[in-house]
Coordinates of N, CA and C and ligand atoms in Angstrom, one line a residue:
X1 N 0.8 -1.2 0.0 CA 0.0 0.0 0.0 C 0.9 1.3 0.0
X2 N 0.4 2.3 -0.7 CA 1.1 3.6 -0.7 C 1.3 4.2 0.7
X3 N 2.5 4.7 0.9 CA 2.7 5.4 2.2 C 1.9 6.7 2.2
X4 N 1.2 6.9 3.4 CA 0.4 8.2 3.5 C 1.3 9.2 4.2
X5 N 1.4 10.4 3.6 CA 2.3 11.4 4.1 C 1.6 12.2 5.2
X6 N 2.4 12.7 6.2 CA 1.9 13.5 7.2 C 2.5 14.9 7.1
X7 N 1.6 15.9 6.9 CA 2.0 17.3 6.8 C 1.7 17.9 8.2
X8 N 2.7 18.4 8.8 CA 2.5 19.0 10.2 C 2.3 20.5 10.1
X9 N 1.1 21.0 10.5 CA 0.8 22.4 10.4 C 1.2 23.1 11.7
X10 N 2.1 24.1 11.6 CA 2.7 24.7 12.8 C 2.2 26.1 13.1
X11 N 1.0 26.4 12.5 CA 0.5 27.8 12.7 C 0.3 28.1 14.2
X12 N -0.1 27.2 15.0 CA -0.4 27.5 16.3 C 0.8 27.7 17.3
X13 N 2.0 27.3 16.7 CA 3.2 27.7 17.5 C 3.3 29.2 17.4
X14 N 3.0 29.7 16.2 CA 3.0 31.2 16.0 C 1.9 31.9 16.8
X15 N 0.7 31.2 16.9 CA -0.4 31.8 17.7 C 0.1 32.0 19.1
X16 N 0.8 31.1 19.7 CA 1.3 31.2 21.1 C 2.4 32.3 21.2
X17 N 3.2 32.3 20.2 CA 4.3 33.4 20.2 C 3.6 34.8 20.1
X18 N 2.6 34.9 19.2 CA 2.0 36.2 19.0 C 1.2 36.7 20.2
X19 N 0.7 35.7 21.0 CA -0.1 36.1 22.1 C 0.6 37.0 23.1
X20 N 2.0 36.9 23.1 CA 2.8 37.7 23.9 C 3.7 38.7 23.2
X21 N 3.7 38.7 21.9 CA 4.5 39.6 21.1 C 6.0 39.3 21.3
X22 N 6.4 38.1 21.7 CA 7.8 37.8 21.9 C 8.3 37.0 20.6
X23 N 9.6 36.6 20.7 CA 10.1 35.9 19.5 C 10.0 34.4 19.7
X24 N 9.4 33.9 20.9 CA 9.3 32.5 21.1 C 7.9 32.2 21.5
X25 N 7.4 30.9 21.3 CA 8.1 29.8 20.7 C 8.3 30.0 19.2
X26 N 9.4 29.5 18.7 CA 9.8 29.9 17.3 C 9.1 28.8 16.3
X27 N 8.4 29.3 15.3 CA 7.8 28.4 14.3 C 8.9 27.8 13.5
X28 N 10.0 28.5 13.3 CA 11.1 27.9 12.5 C 11.7 26.6 13.3
X29 N 11.8 26.8 14.6 CA 12.3 25.7 15.4 C 11.4 24.5 15.4
X30 N 10.1 24.8 15.4 CA 9.0 23.8 15.3 C 9.1 23.1 14.0
X31 N 9.3 23.9 12.9 CA 9.4 23.3 11.5 C 10.6 22.3 11.4
X32 N 11.7 22.8 11.9 CA 13.0 21.9 11.9 C 12.8 20.7 12.7
X33 N 12.2 20.8 13.9 CA 12.0 19.6 14.7 C 11.0 18.7 14.1
X34 N 9.9 19.2 13.5 CA 8.9 18.4 12.8 C 9.6 17.6 11.7
X35 N 10.5 18.2 11.0 CA 11.3 17.5 10.0 C 12.1 16.3 10.6
X36 N 12.8 16.7 11.7 CA 13.6 15.7 12.4 C 12.8 14.5 12.9
X37 N 11.5 14.8 13.4 CA 10.7 13.7 14.0 C 9.9 13.0 13.0
X38 N 10.0 13.2 11.7 CA 9.4 12.4 10.7 C 8.2 13.0 9.9
X39 N 8.0 14.3 10.1 CA 7.0 14.9 9.2 C 7.4 14.8 7.8
X40 N 6.4 14.6 6.9 CA 6.8 14.5 5.5 C 6.7 15.9 4.8
X41 N 6.0 16.8 5.4 CA 6.0 18.2 4.9 C 5.6 19.1 6.1
X42 N 5.8 20.4 6.0 CA 5.4 21.3 7.0 C 4.4 22.3 6.4
X43 N 3.3 22.5 7.0 CA 2.3 23.4 6.5 C 2.2 24.7 7.3
X44 N 2.1 25.8 6.6 CA 1.9 27.1 7.3 C 0.8 27.9 6.5
X45 N 0.0 28.6 7.2 CA -1.1 29.4 6.5 C -0.7 30.9 6.7
X46 N -0.3 31.5 5.7 CA -0.1 33.0 5.8 C -1.4 33.7 5.5
X47 N -2.1 34.0 6.7 CA -3.4 34.6 6.6 C -3.3 36.1 6.2
X48 N -4.3 36.6 5.6 CA -4.3 38.0 5.2 C -4.1 39.0 6.4
X49 N -4.6 38.6 7.6 CA -4.4 39.4 8.8 C -3.2 39.1 9.6
X50 N -2.4 38.1 9.1 CA -1.1 37.7 9.7 C -1.3 37.4 11.2
X51 N -2.4 36.8 11.5 CA -2.7 36.5 13.0 C -1.8 35.5 13.6
X52 N -1.2 34.6 12.8 CA -0.2 33.7 13.3 C 1.1 33.7 12.5
X53 N 1.2 33.0 11.4 CA 2.4 33.1 10.6 C 2.5 34.4 10.0
X54 N 3.8 35.0 10.0 CA 4.0 36.3 9.3 C 5.0 36.0 8.2
X55 N 5.2 37.1 7.4 CA 6.0 36.9 6.2 C 7.4 36.4 6.5
X56 N 8.0 36.9 7.6 CA 9.3 36.6 7.9 C 9.4 35.1 8.2
X57 N 8.4 34.5 8.9 CA 8.4 33.1 9.2 C 8.4 32.3 7.9
X58 N 7.7 32.8 6.9 CA 7.6 32.1 5.6 C 9.0 32.0 5.0
X59 N 9.7 33.2 4.9 CA 11.0 33.2 4.2 C 12.0 32.4 5.0
X60 N 12.0 32.5 6.3 CA 12.9 31.7 7.1 C 12.7 30.2 7.0
X61 N 11.5 29.8 7.1 CA 11.2 28.4 7.1 C 11.5 27.8 5.7
X62 N 11.1 28.6 4.7 CA 11.3 28.2 3.3 C 12.9 28.0 3.1
X63 N 13.7 28.9 3.6 CA 15.1 28.8 3.4 C 15.8 27.7 4.2
X64 N 15.2 27.2 5.3 CA 15.9 26.2 6.1 C 15.4 24.8 6.0
X65 N 14.1 24.7 5.6 CA 13.5 23.4 5.6 C 14.0 22.5 4.4
X66 N 14.2 21.2 4.7 CA 14.6 20.3 3.6 C 13.5 19.5 3.1
X67 N 12.5 19.2 3.9 CA 11.3 18.6 3.4 C 10.4 19.7 2.8
X68 N 9.4 19.3 2.0 CA 8.6 20.3 1.3 C 7.8 21.2 2.3
X69 N 7.7 22.5 1.9 CA 6.9 23.4 2.6 C 5.6 23.5 1.9
X70 N 4.5 23.4 2.6 CA 3.1 23.5 2.1 C 2.6 24.8 2.6
X71 N 2.4 25.8 1.6 CA 1.9 27.1 2.0 C 0.4 27.2 1.7
X72 N -0.4 27.5 2.7 CA -1.8 27.7 2.5 C -2.0 29.2 2.3
X73 N -2.8 29.5 1.2 CA -3.1 30.9 0.9 C -4.5 31.1 0.5
X74 N -5.0 32.3 0.6 CA -6.3 32.6 0.0 C -6.0 33.0 -1.4
X75 N -7.1 33.0 -2.2 CA -7.0 33.3 -3.6 C -7.0 34.8 -3.8
X76 N -5.9 35.5 -3.5 CA -5.8 36.9 -3.7 C -4.5 37.3 -4.5
X77 N -4.5 38.5 -5.0 CA -3.3 38.9 -5.8 C -2.1 39.0 -4.9
X78 N -2.3 39.5 -3.6 CA -1.2 39.6 -2.7 C -0.6 38.2 -2.5
X79 N -1.4 37.2 -2.2 CA -0.9 35.9 -1.9 C -0.2 35.3 -3.1
X80 N -0.8 35.6 -4.3 CA -0.2 35.0 -5.5 C 1.2 35.6 -5.7
X81 N 1.3 36.9 -5.5 CA 2.6 37.5 -5.6 C 3.7 36.9 -4.7
X82 N 3.3 36.8 -3.4 CA 4.2 36.2 -2.4 C 4.6 34.8 -2.8
X83 N 3.6 34.0 -3.2 CA 3.8 32.6 -3.6 C 4.8 32.5 -4.8
X84 N 4.6 33.3 -5.7 CA 5.4 33.3 -6.9 C 6.9 33.6 -6.6
X85 N 7.0 34.5 -5.6 CA 8.4 34.9 -5.2 C 9.0 33.8 -4.3
X86 N 8.2 33.2 -3.4 CA 8.8 32.2 -2.5 C 8.9 30.8 -3.0
X87 N 8.1 30.5 -4.1 CA 8.1 29.2 -4.7 C 8.0 28.0 -3.7
X88 N 7.1 28.0 -2.8 CA 7.0 26.8 -2.0 C 6.6 25.6 -2.9
X89 N 7.2 24.4 -2.6 CA 6.9 23.3 -3.5 C 5.4 22.9 -3.5
X90 N 4.8 23.1 -2.3 CA 3.3 22.8 -2.3 C 2.5 24.0 -1.9
X91 N 1.4 24.2 -2.5 CA 0.5 25.3 -2.2 C -0.9 24.7 -2.1
X92 N -1.6 25.2 -1.0 CA -3.0 24.8 -0.9 C -3.8 26.1 -0.8
X93 N -4.8 26.2 -1.8 CA -5.6 27.4 -1.8 C -6.8 27.2 -0.9
X94 N -7.0 28.1 0.0 CA -8.1 27.9 1.0 C -9.0 29.2 1.0
X95 N -10.2 29.0 1.5 CA -11.1 30.2 1.6 C -10.7 30.9 2.9
X96 N -10.9 32.2 2.9 CA -10.5 33.0 4.1 C -11.5 34.0 4.5
X97 N -12.0 34.0 5.7 CA -12.9 35.1 6.1 C -12.2 35.7 7.3
X98 N -12.2 37.0 7.4 CA -11.5 37.7 8.5 C -11.9 37.3 9.8
X99 N -13.2 37.1 10.0 CA -13.7 36.9 11.4 C -13.7 35.5 11.9
X100 N -13.4 34.6 11.0 CA -13.5 33.1 11.4 C -12.3 32.8 12.3
X101 N -12.6 31.8 13.1 CA -11.5 31.4 14.1 C -10.5 30.5 13.3
X102 N -11.1 29.7 12.4 CA -10.2 28.8 11.6 C -10.9 28.7 10.2
X103 N -10.3 28.0 9.3 CA -10.9 27.8 7.9 C -12.2 27.0 8.0
X104 N -13.3 27.7 7.9 CA -14.6 27.0 8.3 C -15.2 26.1 7.3
X105 N -14.8 26.2 6.0 CA -15.4 25.3 5.0 C -14.5 25.3 3.8
X106 N -14.9 24.5 2.8 CA -14.1 24.4 1.6 C -14.3 25.6 0.7
X107 N -13.5 25.7 -0.4 CA -13.6 26.8 -1.3 C -14.9 26.8 -2.1
X108 N -15.4 28.0 -2.4 CA -16.5 28.1 -3.3 C -15.9 28.2 -4.7
X109 N -16.0 27.0 -5.4 CA -15.3 27.0 -6.7 C -16.0 27.6 -7.9
X110 N -17.2 28.2 -7.6 CA -17.9 29.0 -8.6 C -17.6 30.4 -8.5
X111 N -17.0 30.9 -7.4 CA -16.7 32.3 -7.1 C -15.4 32.6 -7.7
X112 N -15.3 33.7 -8.5 CA -14.1 34.1 -9.1 C -13.4 33.0 -9.8
X113 N -14.2 32.2 -10.6 CA -13.6 31.0 -11.2 C -12.4 31.2 -12.1
X114 N -12.6 32.3 -12.9 CA -11.5 32.6 -13.9 C -10.2 33.0 -13.2
X115 N -10.4 33.8 -12.1 CA -9.2 34.2 -11.3 C -8.6 33.0 -10.6
X116 N -9.4 32.1 -10.1 CA -8.8 30.8 -9.5 C -8.0 30.1 -10.6
X117 N -8.6 30.0 -11.8 CA -7.9 29.2 -12.9 C -6.6 29.9 -13.2
X118 N -6.6 31.2 -13.2 CA -5.4 31.9 -13.5 C -4.3 31.7 -12.5
X119 N -4.7 31.8 -11.2 CA -3.8 31.6 -10.1 C -3.2 30.2 -10.2
X120 N -4.0 29.2 -10.4 CA -3.6 27.8 -10.4 C -2.5 27.6 -11.6
X121 N -2.9 28.2 -12.7 CA -2.0 28.1 -13.9 C -0.6 28.7 -13.6
X122 N -0.6 29.9 -13.0 CA 0.6 30.6 -12.7 C 1.5 29.9 -11.7
X123 N 0.8 29.4 -10.6 CA 1.5 28.7 -9.6 C 2.2 27.4 -10.1
X124 N 1.4 26.7 -10.9 CA 1.9 25.4 -11.5 C 3.1 25.7 -12.4
X125 N 2.9 26.7 -13.2 CA 4.0 27.1 -14.1 C 5.3 27.5 -13.3
X126 N 5.1 28.0 -12.1 CA 6.2 28.4 -11.2 C 6.7 27.2 -10.4
X127 N 6.2 26.0 -10.8 CA 6.7 24.7 -10.2 C 6.2 24.4 -8.8
X128 N 5.0 25.0 -8.4 CA 4.4 24.6 -7.1 C 3.3 23.6 -7.4
X129 N 3.2 22.6 -6.6 CA 2.1 21.6 -6.7 C 0.9 22.3 -6.1
X130 N -0.3 22.4 -6.8 CA -1.4 23.1 -6.3 C -2.6 22.2 -5.9
X131 N -3.0 22.5 -4.7 CA -4.1 21.8 -4.1 C -5.3 22.7 -3.8
X132 N -6.5 22.3 -3.9 CA -7.6 23.1 -3.5 C -8.4 22.5 -2.3
X133 N -8.6 23.3 -1.3 CA -9.3 22.8 -0.1 C -10.8 22.8 -0.4
X134 N -11.4 21.6 -0.4 CA -12.8 21.5 -0.8 C -13.6 20.7 0.2
X135 N -14.9 20.9 0.1 CA -15.9 20.1 0.9 C -15.9 18.7 0.3
X136 N -16.3 17.7 1.1 CA -16.4 16.4 0.5 C -17.6 16.2 -0.4
X137 N -17.6 16.9 -1.5 CA -18.8 16.9 -2.4 C -18.3 16.5 -3.8
X138 N -18.9 15.6 -4.4 CA -18.5 15.1 -5.8 C -18.4 16.3 -6.7
X139 N -19.4 17.2 -6.7 CA -19.4 18.3 -7.7 C -18.1 19.2 -7.5
X140 N -17.7 19.4 -6.3 CA -16.5 20.2 -6.1 C -15.2 19.4 -6.5
X141 N -15.2 18.1 -6.4 CA -14.0 17.4 -6.9 C -13.9 17.5 -8.4
X142 N -15.1 17.4 -9.1 CA -15.1 17.6 -10.5 C -14.7 19.0 -10.9
X143 N -15.1 20.0 -10.2 CA -14.8 21.3 -10.5 C -13.3 21.6 -10.3
X144 N -12.7 21.0 -9.3 CA -11.3 21.1 -9.0 C -10.5 20.6 -10.2
X145 N -10.9 19.5 -10.7 CA -10.2 18.9 -11.9 C -10.3 19.8 -13.1
X146 N -11.5 20.4 -13.3 CA -11.7 21.3 -14.4 C -10.8 22.5 -14.3
X147 N -10.6 22.9 -13.1 CA -9.7 24.1 -12.8 C -8.2 23.7 -13.0
X148 N -8.0 22.4 -13.2 CA -6.6 21.9 -13.4 C -5.7 21.9 -12.2
X149 N -6.3 21.7 -11.0 CA -5.5 21.6 -9.8 C -4.8 20.2 -9.8
X150 N -3.7 20.1 -9.1 CA -3.0 18.8 -9.0 C -3.7 17.9 -8.0
X151 N -4.2 18.6 -6.9 CA -4.7 17.8 -5.8 C -5.9 18.5 -5.2
X152 N -6.7 17.7 -4.4 CA -7.7 18.3 -3.6 C -7.4 18.0 -2.1
X153 N -7.7 18.9 -1.2 CA -7.6 18.5 0.2 C -9.1 18.6 0.7
X154 N -9.5 17.4 1.2 CA -10.9 17.4 1.6 C -11.0 17.9 3.1
X155 N -12.0 18.8 3.2 CA -12.2 19.4 4.5 C -12.9 18.4 5.4
X156 N -12.2 18.0 6.5 CA -12.7 16.9 7.3 C -13.4 17.5 8.6
X157 N -13.6 18.8 8.7 CA -14.0 19.4 9.9 C -15.3 18.9 10.5
X158 N -16.3 18.7 9.6 CA -17.7 18.3 10.1 C -17.6 16.9 10.6
X159 N -16.8 16.0 9.9 CA -16.7 14.6 10.3 C -16.0 14.6 11.7
X160 N -14.9 15.4 11.8 CA -14.2 15.4 13.1 C -15.0 15.8 14.3
X161 N -15.9 16.8 14.0 CA -16.7 17.3 15.1 C -17.7 16.2 15.6
X162 N -18.2 15.5 14.6 CA -19.2 14.4 14.9 C -18.4 13.3 15.8
X163 N -17.2 13.0 15.3 CA -16.4 12.0 16.1 C -16.2 12.5 17.5
X164 N -15.8 13.8 17.6 CA -15.4 14.3 18.9 C -16.7 14.3 19.9
X165 N -17.8 14.6 19.3 CA -19.0 14.6 20.1 C -19.7 13.3 20.2
X166 N -19.1 12.2 19.8 CA -19.6 10.9 19.9 C -21.0 10.8 19.2
X167 N -21.1 11.5 18.0 CA -22.4 11.4 17.3 C -22.2 10.5 16.1
X168 N -23.3 10.2 15.4 CA -23.2 9.3 14.3 C -22.5 10.0 13.1
X169 N -21.4 9.5 12.7 CA -20.6 10.2 11.6 C -20.7 9.4 10.3
X170 N -21.6 8.4 10.2 CA -21.6 7.5 9.1 C -21.8 8.3 7.7
X171 N -22.8 9.2 7.7 CA -23.1 9.9 6.5 C -21.9 10.8 6.0
X172 N -21.3 11.4 7.0 CA -20.2 12.3 6.7 C -19.0 11.5 6.2
X173 N -18.8 10.3 6.8 CA -17.7 9.4 6.4 C -18.0 8.9 5.0
X174 N -19.2 8.6 4.7 CA -19.6 8.2 3.3 C -19.3 9.2 2.3
X175 N -19.6 10.5 2.6 CA -19.4 11.6 1.7 C -17.8 11.7 1.4
X176 N -17.1 11.5 2.5 CA -15.6 11.6 2.3 C -15.1 10.5 1.4
X177 N -15.6 9.3 1.7 CA -15.2 8.1 0.9 C -15.5 8.3 -0.6
X178 N -16.7 8.8 -0.8 CA -17.1 9.0 -2.2 C -16.2 10.1 -2.9
X179 N -16.0 11.1 -2.2 CA -15.1 12.2 -2.7 C -13.7 11.7 -3.0
X180 N -13.2 10.9 -2.1 CA -11.8 10.3 -2.3 C -11.8 9.4 -3.5
X181 N -12.8 8.5 -3.6 CA -12.9 7.6 -4.8 C -12.9 8.4 -6.1
X182 N -13.8 9.4 -6.1 CA -13.9 10.2 -7.4 C -12.6 10.9 -7.7
X183 N -12.0 11.5 -6.7 CA -10.8 12.2 -6.9 C -9.7 11.3 -7.5
X184 N -9.6 10.1 -6.9 CA -8.6 9.2 -7.5 C -8.9 8.7 -8.9
X185 N -10.2 8.5 -9.1 CA -10.7 8.1 -10.4 C -10.4 9.1 -11.5
X186 N -10.5 10.4 -11.2 CA -10.3 11.4 -12.3 C -8.8 12.0 -12.2
X187 N -8.0 11.3 -11.5 CA -6.6 11.7 -11.5 C -6.1 12.8 -10.7
X188 N -6.8 13.1 -9.6 CA -6.4 14.1 -8.6 C -5.7 13.4 -7.4
X189 N -4.7 14.0 -6.9 CA -4.1 13.4 -5.6 C -5.0 13.9 -4.5
X190 N -5.4 13.0 -3.6 CA -6.4 13.4 -2.6 C -5.7 13.5 -1.2
X191 N -6.0 14.6 -0.6 CA -5.5 14.9 0.8 C -6.7 15.1 1.7
X192 N -6.4 15.1 3.0 CA -7.5 15.4 4.0 C -6.9 16.2 5.1
X193 N -7.8 17.0 5.7 CA -7.3 17.8 6.8 C -8.4 18.7 7.4
X194 N -8.2 19.1 8.6 CA -8.9 20.0 9.4 C -9.6 19.2 10.6
X195 N -9.2 19.6 11.8 CA -9.8 19.1 13.0 C -9.4 17.7 13.4
X196 N -8.4 17.1 12.7 CA -8.1 15.7 13.0 C -7.4 15.5 14.3
X197 N -7.9 14.4 15.0 CA -7.3 14.0 16.3 C -6.8 12.6 16.0
X198 N -6.3 12.0 17.1 CA -5.8 10.6 16.9 C -7.0 9.7 16.4
X199 N -8.2 9.9 17.0 CA -9.3 9.1 16.7 C -9.8 9.3 15.3
X200 N -10.1 10.5 14.9 CA -10.6 10.8 13.6 C -9.6 10.4 12.5
X201 N -8.3 10.7 12.8 CA -7.3 10.3 11.8 C -7.2 8.8 11.6
X202 N -7.4 8.1 12.7 CA -7.4 6.6 12.6 C -8.5 6.1 11.8
X203 N -9.7 6.7 11.9 CA -10.8 6.2 11.1 C -10.6 6.5 9.6
X204 N -10.2 7.7 9.3 CA -10.0 8.1 7.9 C -8.8 7.4 7.3
X205 N -7.8 7.1 8.1 CA -6.6 6.4 7.4 C -7.0 5.0 6.9
X206 N -8.2 4.5 7.2 CA -8.6 3.2 6.7 C -9.2 3.4 5.3
X207 N -9.5 4.6 4.8 CA -10.0 4.8 3.5 C -8.8 4.7 2.5
X208 N -9.0 3.9 1.5 CA -7.9 3.8 0.5 C -7.9 5.0 -0.4
X209 N -6.8 5.6 -0.6 CA -6.7 6.6 -1.6 C -6.4 8.0 -1.1
X210 N -6.3 8.2 0.2 CA -5.9 9.5 0.8 C -4.4 9.4 0.8
X211 N -3.7 10.4 0.2 CA -2.3 10.3 0.1 C -1.6 11.2 1.1
X212 N -2.3 12.1 1.7 CA -1.7 13.1 2.7 C -2.7 13.6 3.7
X213 N -2.2 13.6 4.9 CA -3.1 14.3 6.0 C -2.3 15.6 6.4
X214 N -3.1 16.6 6.6 CA -2.5 17.9 7.1 C -3.1 18.1 8.5
X215 N -2.3 18.1 9.5 CA -2.8 18.1 10.9 C -2.0 19.2 11.7
X216 N -2.8 20.0 12.4 CA -2.2 21.1 13.2 C -2.6 21.2 14.6
X217 N -3.8 21.8 14.8 CA -4.2 22.2 16.1 C -4.1 21.1 17.2
X218 N -4.7 20.0 16.9 CA -4.6 18.9 17.9 C -3.2 18.4 18.2
X219 N -2.5 18.3 17.1 CA -1.1 17.8 17.2 C -0.2 18.7 18.0
X220 N -0.3 20.0 17.7 CA 0.5 21.0 18.5 C 0.0 21.1 19.9
X221 N -1.3 21.0 20.1 CA -1.9 21.0 21.5 C -1.4 19.8 22.3
X222 N -1.4 18.6 21.7 CA -0.9 17.4 22.3 C 0.6 17.5 22.7
X223 N 1.3 18.2 21.8 CA 2.8 18.3 22.1 C 3.1 19.1 23.3
X224 N 2.1 19.8 23.8 CA 2.3 20.5 25.1 C 2.5 19.5 26.2
X225 N 1.8 18.4 26.1 CA 1.8 17.4 27.1 C 2.9 16.3 26.9
X226 N 3.0 15.9 25.6 CA 3.9 14.7 25.3 C 5.2 15.1 24.6
X227 N 5.2 16.3 24.1 CA 6.3 16.8 23.2 C 6.0 16.5 21.7
X228 N 6.6 17.4 20.9 CA 6.4 17.3 19.5 C 6.8 16.0 18.9
X229 N 7.9 15.4 19.4 CA 8.4 14.1 18.8 C 7.3 13.1 19.0
X230 N 6.7 13.0 20.2 CA 5.8 11.9 20.4 C 4.5 12.1 19.7
X231 N 4.0 13.4 19.6 CA 2.7 13.6 18.9 C 2.9 13.3 17.4
X232 N 4.0 13.7 16.9 CA 4.2 13.4 15.4 C 4.3 11.9 15.2
X233 N 5.1 11.2 16.1 CA 5.3 9.8 15.9 C 4.0 9.0 16.0
X234 N 3.1 9.5 17.0 CA 1.9 8.8 17.2 C 1.0 9.0 15.9
X235 N 0.9 10.2 15.4 CA 0.1 10.3 14.1 C 0.7 9.5 13.0
X236 N 2.0 9.5 12.9 CA 2.6 8.7 11.8 C 2.3 7.2 11.9
X237 N 2.2 6.7 13.2 CA 1.9 5.3 13.4 C 0.4 5.1 13.0
X238 N -0.4 6.0 13.4 CA -1.9 5.9 13.1 C -2.2 5.9 11.6
X239 N -1.5 6.8 10.8 CA -1.9 6.9 9.4 C -1.1 6.0 8.5
X240 N -0.1 5.2 9.0 CA 0.8 4.5 8.1 C 0.1 3.4 7.4
Ligands
PXP301 N1 -5.8 21.8 6.1 C1 -6.2 23.0 5.8 C2 -6.4 23.4 4.3 C3 -6.3 24.0 6.8 O1 -6.7 25.3 6.5 C4 -6.1 23.6 8.1 C5 -6.2 24.7 9.2 O2 -5.3 25.7 9.0 C6 -5.6 22.3 8.4 C7 -5.5 21.4 7.4 C8 -5.3 21.9 9.8 O3 -6.4 21.9 10.6 P1 -6.2 21.7 12.1 O4 -5.3 22.8 12.6 O5 -7.6 21.7 12.7 O6 -5.5 20.3 12.3

């Protein structure tokens, strides 16, 4: 079976740093340690409001990291310009609303469709692998293919909330499975992320065809208690 990659999202190391306006804890240090402890890629989201990761984190991490950097961006001209300059090997385009606490849903692939298409084209030409963060909906998977994305990342937030609340998650799991199958069938690389814990990652890792998980908030939270090494290794064990 294909190895499933683990992308470690370190945004919330920056959240803790920014809470006090100090230089620590350092996202660069977290990125380098994540690499050392077995992460397959490191993810950061440069938000429009720079509430966690800031531009300097991006250039520093990009220059020091040996594993691929996965940069999450909103579909804006500013982010396109930064991405073209920094050339991260992986890019994931996500929706962004200023007031949200986190990325609340997948992209609306009908909104500014031509602009999205242009961004994807330019980023791919610049040698970045481009992924679109989408809801587990067949129509969105098809639209992502038409936009010429390399990958889709399926938003697992609703599924994870149901798992956390011990509610019936069967319908949501079914939607994810169907989206994964369709993505694979039409030649998209399929990833999954948002809200994943040991339990939800373990359930989803049994679906054939997910090539990459991107995990942040729970993994960084867990590392407060067990250390980054153990929380990464535990996730690697679960998704292997
Ligand atoms: N994937 C994408 C596209 C995201 O936007 C996020 C959150 O930044 C994640 C994965 C990670 O989600 P979490 O921090 O809940 O693990």
